[in-house]
XYZ file of C-alpha atoms in Angstrom:
368
model
C -99.083 -73.152 11.995
C -98.161 -71.508 8.535
C -97.171 -68.413 10.617
C -94.797 -70.483 12.728
C -92.889 -72.037 9.865
C -92.136 -68.393 8.593
C -88.470 -66.960 9.367
C -88.422 -65.790 12.861
C -87.881 -61.960 13.398
C -84.001 -61.213 13.485
C -83.563 -58.135 16.036
C -79.602 -58.329 15.195
C -80.439 -57.689 11.452
C -82.287 -54.692 12.272
C -79.534 -53.374 14.533
C -76.944 -53.767 11.793
C -79.151 -52.172 9.208
C -79.700 -48.976 11.409
C -75.967 -48.857 12.125
C -74.956 -49.081 8.528
C -77.575 -46.332 7.621
C -75.995 -44.202 10.334
C -72.468 -44.640 8.731
C -73.737 -43.919 5.104
C -75.249 -40.752 6.656
C -71.947 -39.667 8.282
C -70.150 -40.368 4.895
C -72.591 -37.924 3.030
C -71.974 -35.406 5.932
C -68.222 -35.749 5.444
C -68.493 -35.201 1.593
C -70.823 -32.340 2.212
C -68.169 -30.628 4.413
C -65.412 -31.339 2.055
C -67.546 -29.766 -0.880
C -68.238 -26.710 1.416
C -64.348 -26.367 2.156
C -63.502 -26.734 -1.559
C -66.251 -24.140 -2.679
C -64.823 -21.753 -0.062
C -61.177 -22.089 -1.235
C -62.420 -21.376 -4.852
C -64.258 -18.267 -3.791
C -61.237 -17.130 -1.786
C -58.922 -17.690 -4.827
C -61.191 -15.988 -6.897
C -61.434 -13.013 -4.667
C -57.667 -12.751 -4.539
C -57.298 -12.844 -8.136
C -59.816 -10.000 -8.572
C -58.044 -8.067 -5.913
C -54.790 -8.454 -7.614
C -56.350 -7.515 -10.938
C -57.994 -4.457 -9.696
C -54.548 -3.056 -8.735
C -55.036 -3.270 -5.049
C -51.854 -3.095 -3.169
C -50.664 -6.298 -1.964
C -49.507 -6.745 1.854
C -47.484 -9.197 3.369
C -49.300 -12.424 3.411
C -50.820 -13.474 6.861
C -52.979 -16.556 5.795
C -51.394 -19.876 4.777
C -52.957 -22.583 2.585
C -54.546 -24.848 5.087
C -53.202 -28.440 4.792
C -54.816 -31.926 5.832
C -54.348 -30.911 9.535
C -56.407 -27.728 9.028
C -59.339 -29.753 7.768
C -59.318 -32.201 10.862
C -58.324 -29.795 13.632
C -59.991 -26.625 12.556
C -56.672 -24.762 13.635
C -54.420 -22.752 11.155
C -51.281 -24.617 10.481
C -47.973 -22.892 11.642
C -46.375 -20.759 8.950
C -43.498 -22.155 6.809
C -39.839 -21.126 7.382
C -40.164 -19.223 4.016
C -43.283 -17.293 5.249
C -41.553 -16.395 8.583
C -38.774 -15.047 6.725
C -40.849 -13.092 4.375
C -42.980 -11.423 7.169
C -39.993 -10.416 9.126
C -39.037 -6.850 9.403
C -36.456 -5.498 6.854
C -32.992 -5.726 8.012
C -29.616 -4.270 6.496
C -28.058 -6.965 4.004
C -24.979 -8.622 5.372
C -21.728 -7.617 3.771
C -18.586 -5.560 4.405
C -19.239 -2.495 6.537
C -18.480 0.853 5.086
C -15.182 2.705 5.921
C -15.245 4.048 9.228
C -18.236 1.829 10.231
C -16.165 -0.868 11.975
C -16.042 -1.396 15.531
C -13.038 0.187 17.528
C -10.070 -2.176 17.674
C -10.987 -3.689 14.135
C -7.906 -3.725 12.005
C -8.405 -1.566 8.887
C -9.031 -3.230 5.435
C -6.110 -3.715 3.069
C -7.385 -0.866 0.836
C -6.948 1.594 3.377
C -3.458 0.464 4.756
C -0.772 2.928 3.689
C 1.507 1.630 1.023
C 4.703 1.710 2.800
C 3.287 -0.321 6.014
C 1.505 -2.426 3.603
C 4.712 -3.195 1.606
C 6.849 -3.672 4.751
C 4.133 -6.554 5.745
C 5.220 -8.472 2.350
C 8.898 -8.420 2.939
C 10.409 -11.725 4.079
C 11.976 -11.804 7.722
C 15.125 -14.028 7.900
C 18.480 -13.789 9.231
C 21.622 -12.566 7.456
C 23.430 -14.656 5.267
C 27.152 -14.855 5.306
C 29.118 -12.084 3.469
C 31.101 -14.628 1.740
C 32.015 -13.668 -1.912
C 30.999 -10.104 -1.477
C 32.598 -7.614 -3.834
C 31.403 -4.086 -4.565
C 32.500 -4.242 -7.953
C 29.925 -7.010 -8.654
C 27.315 -4.294 -8.670
C 29.075 -2.091 -11.377
C 28.258 1.128 -9.733
C 29.054 3.834 -12.351
C 30.652 1.218 -14.791
C 27.563 0.824 -16.871
C 25.445 3.447 -18.307
C 21.811 1.718 -17.985
C 19.996 4.694 -19.190
C 22.208 5.060 -22.094
C 22.324 8.879 -21.858
C 26.051 9.013 -22.220
C 26.468 9.908 -18.670
C 27.810 7.849 -15.539
C 25.504 7.233 -12.705
C 27.111 9.650 -10.212
C 26.580 12.682 -12.428
C 23.055 11.670 -13.295
C 22.244 11.797 -9.487
C 24.088 14.903 -9.039
C 22.057 16.614 -11.741
C 18.831 15.091 -10.169
C 19.467 16.162 -6.545
C 21.458 19.416 -6.848
C 20.502 22.932 -7.459
C 22.131 25.764 -8.955
C 24.300 23.542 -10.773
C 27.256 24.186 -13.147
C 27.561 21.564 -15.833
C 30.169 21.037 -18.278
C 29.460 21.454 -21.813
C 29.201 17.653 -22.496
C 25.811 18.006 -20.538
C 27.028 15.298 -17.934
C 29.713 16.342 -15.673
C 28.528 18.684 -12.698
C 31.331 21.172 -11.651
C 29.411 22.754 -8.903
C 26.075 22.881 -7.283
C 24.026 23.024 -4.060
C 22.699 20.146 -2.056
C 19.937 20.514 0.632
C 21.185 17.165 2.357
C 18.352 14.791 3.354
C 20.429 13.273 5.838
C 21.376 16.198 7.886
C 19.087 18.869 6.787
C 22.084 21.281 6.068
C 22.801 23.043 2.846
C 26.276 21.783 1.274
C 28.088 23.503 -1.490
C 29.493 20.979 -3.951
C 32.657 21.923 -6.063
C 34.219 19.360 -8.016
C 37.857 18.677 -7.116
C 40.272 16.100 -5.645
C 39.825 17.639 -2.055
C 36.027 18.663 -2.387
C 34.181 16.049 -4.387
C 33.899 13.909 -1.318
C 31.808 16.438 0.442
C 28.772 15.141 -1.464
C 28.625 11.356 -2.072
C 26.041 9.222 -3.590
C 24.574 6.771 -1.068
C 23.060 3.250 -1.893
C 20.015 3.584 0.579
C 20.139 -0.116 0.790
C 23.749 -0.741 1.131
C 25.488 -3.079 -1.466
C 26.750 -5.288 1.488
C 23.415 -5.451 3.122
C 21.891 -6.418 -0.076
C 24.503 -9.040 -0.558
C 23.577 -10.744 2.729
C 19.728 -10.463 2.243
C 19.284 -12.032 -1.152
C 21.731 -10.484 -3.710
C 24.069 -13.590 -3.728
C 21.523 -15.455 -5.909
C 21.214 -12.850 -8.547
C 22.854 -12.857 -12.143
C 25.064 -10.148 -13.263
C 22.469 -8.064 -15.078
C 20.357 -7.814 -11.832
C 23.291 -6.761 -9.705
C 24.167 -4.119 -12.127
C 20.685 -2.810 -12.081
C 20.520 -2.677 -8.406
C 23.815 -0.847 -8.343
C 22.707 1.811 -10.523
C 19.173 2.150 -9.809
C 18.000 5.866 -9.081
C 15.272 4.623 -6.618
C 18.268 3.456 -4.490
C 20.675 6.334 -4.825
C 20.528 9.615 -3.240
C 23.259 12.671 -3.074
C 23.899 13.088 0.499
C 26.510 14.659 3.027
C 29.804 12.634 2.469
C 30.774 12.145 6.269
C 27.366 11.045 7.234
C 27.571 8.405 4.258
C 30.753 7.134 5.635
C 29.271 6.835 9.237
C 26.319 5.033 7.706
C 28.625 2.137 6.205
C 26.315 -0.931 5.458
C 24.097 -0.285 8.255
C 20.315 -1.123 7.917
C 17.284 0.650 9.569
C 18.160 -1.342 12.901
C 21.735 0.108 13.034
C 21.529 3.577 11.172
C 18.897 6.356 10.685
C 19.508 9.666 9.298
C 20.186 12.251 12.081
C 17.686 14.719 10.305
C 14.611 13.183 11.976
C 12.031 14.737 9.532
C 13.479 12.816 6.661
C 13.258 9.293 8.559
C 10.005 8.242 7.166
C 10.932 9.020 3.784
C 14.433 7.197 4.299
C 12.825 3.838 5.564
C 9.864 3.870 2.875
C 12.434 4.115 0.115
C 14.365 1.081 1.749
C 11.123 -0.840 1.761
C 10.380 0.185 -1.892
C 13.962 -1.057 -2.929
C 13.983 -4.314 -1.021
C 10.225 -5.086 -2.319
C 11.299 -4.236 -5.891
C 14.228 -6.727 -5.745
C 13.008 -9.442 -3.588
C 15.483 -8.737 -0.690
C 14.368 -9.790 2.884
C 14.843 -7.930 6.154
C 15.874 -9.208 9.720
C 13.459 -9.067 12.475
C 15.394 -6.241 14.168
C 15.253 -4.139 10.765
C 11.525 -4.796 10.271
C 10.652 -3.540 13.823
C 12.997 -0.668 13.413
C 11.307 0.333 10.075
C 7.759 -0.300 11.786
C 8.531 2.082 14.716
C 9.540 4.831 12.148
C 6.478 4.348 10.115
C 4.256 4.304 13.213
C 5.108 7.993 13.444
C 3.955 8.755 9.692
C 1.257 6.096 9.101
C 0.289 7.691 5.496
C 3.931 7.699 4.183
C 3.874 6.575 0.606
C 6.306 4.610 -1.281
C 8.734 6.874 -3.054
C 9.441 7.181 -6.843
C 12.977 7.239 -8.342
C 12.974 11.024 -8.220
C 14.917 13.346 -5.920
C 13.771 12.950 -2.365
C 11.718 15.601 -0.546
C 13.600 17.086 2.385
C 11.175 17.541 5.242
C 11.477 20.022 8.148
C 10.050 18.971 11.864
C 6.711 20.841 11.892
C 7.058 22.091 15.405
C 10.961 22.504 15.728
C 10.818 26.105 14.669
C 14.234 25.592 13.144
C 15.215 28.362 10.503
C 15.296 27.111 6.891
C 18.956 25.977 5.764
C 20.956 28.830 4.216
C 23.915 28.619 1.801
C 27.190 28.642 3.513
C 29.213 31.882 3.373
C 31.491 32.487 0.443
C 34.946 30.994 0.797
C 38.212 32.939 0.733
C 40.922 31.621 -1.544
C 43.558 33.092 0.966
C 44.800 35.596 -1.525
C 41.793 38.121 -1.001
C 39.814 36.789 -3.690
C 36.046 35.619 -3.088
C 34.980 32.194 -3.920
C 31.325 31.176 -4.495
C 30.754 27.436 -4.443
C 27.377 27.986 -6.271
C 25.091 30.363 -7.297
C 22.941 30.047 -4.404
C 25.850 31.340 -2.346
C 26.266 34.321 -4.551
C 22.617 35.215 -4.201
C 22.738 34.931 -0.462
C 25.690 37.188 -0.353
C 23.530 39.831 -2.755
C 26.446 39.503 -5.187
C 24.346 37.928 -8.017
C 24.471 38.266 -10.940
C 28.175 38.057 -11.335
C 29.907 39.551 -14.266
C 33.168 38.609 -15.822
C 35.867 40.372 -13.637
C 33.487 40.813 -10.543
C 34.942 39.179 -7.280
C 33.800 35.541 -7.159
C 33.004 35.297 -11.033
C 34.262 31.995 -12.381
C 33.394 30.214 -15.625
C 31.800 27.075 -13.570
C 29.075 29.647 -12.509
C 28.578 30.909 -16.137
C 26.509 28.122 -17.790
C 26.150 29.858 -21.090
C 29.567 31.283 -21.062
C 28.053 34.824 -21.946
C 30.224 36.608 -19.345
C 27.342 36.786 -16.840
C 26.980 34.044 -14.052
C 23.956 33.250 -11.777
C 21.617 35.418 -13.736
């Protein structure tokens, strides 16, 4: 009876005890696995450090540090974006291509664009303004001595552009000389005189009237005077051709001497850019057509022009015109170039064709 009064056997308690013991065993196993993984990571890190310290070459990393997913799945984690980038094959750095590497049809960079074409693109394109108020005298051509050398602008340009000159003792006035005309390609003998001085005229490459209608109306007096006497905008040329040009721009007039057209329009571009003048659309198109035939044309300086000759024309070099007769049997040489071409140089005082205008130092011998 005493045994019957004791607590009866509880089968459920025994079951719960066994289940709890199993959970504890499982927890211990998980802890042990974690310790094993941790020890393995420490060992691997130590090996890597030893390898780096021993000077072994480091290769691209191929193993990422396992994250939590690695422990539970047993599969390696996918590489991060940084790892993917570091293990990709080397490729050229992005940047501008070297000259000549661009694909066909790609426009050249600004650094390789010829100056005349590049500058043309900078000019504003507008229509002509009215000519109201225009007066050539507003530009004071020859009325001012901008370089203060004591000589007027016409004689400054004649001395710059002519060869075989005879100049007065004042060092300014050109009495005679020879011009290789850029507009025609011909050689022209210049002699000062009422009937002959007009054979060589000084052209404003950008005509004064054209400038007036394309921006010069807004200038002050000093700017107009500078423009009217600027050597960059002035050339000694064939007189009749200068008259035929008038106030034309590149859309209405170009030099007959085709070998000079590139230099001619490049000079117009340089002048218009320097003074902020605009161009009409027709003018811009005409200049662009010319420069397309000479894409390397540079902007000019204020010096004398280089008169080109067509490369394949086969035309003979210009020769000085023959000596002129005075009508009374006397020989007249307009320049020393004529005298040399005739085989008469040097000329001594008293020789046919001798004159003081050719004898620069007045020593009795001309065209030495």
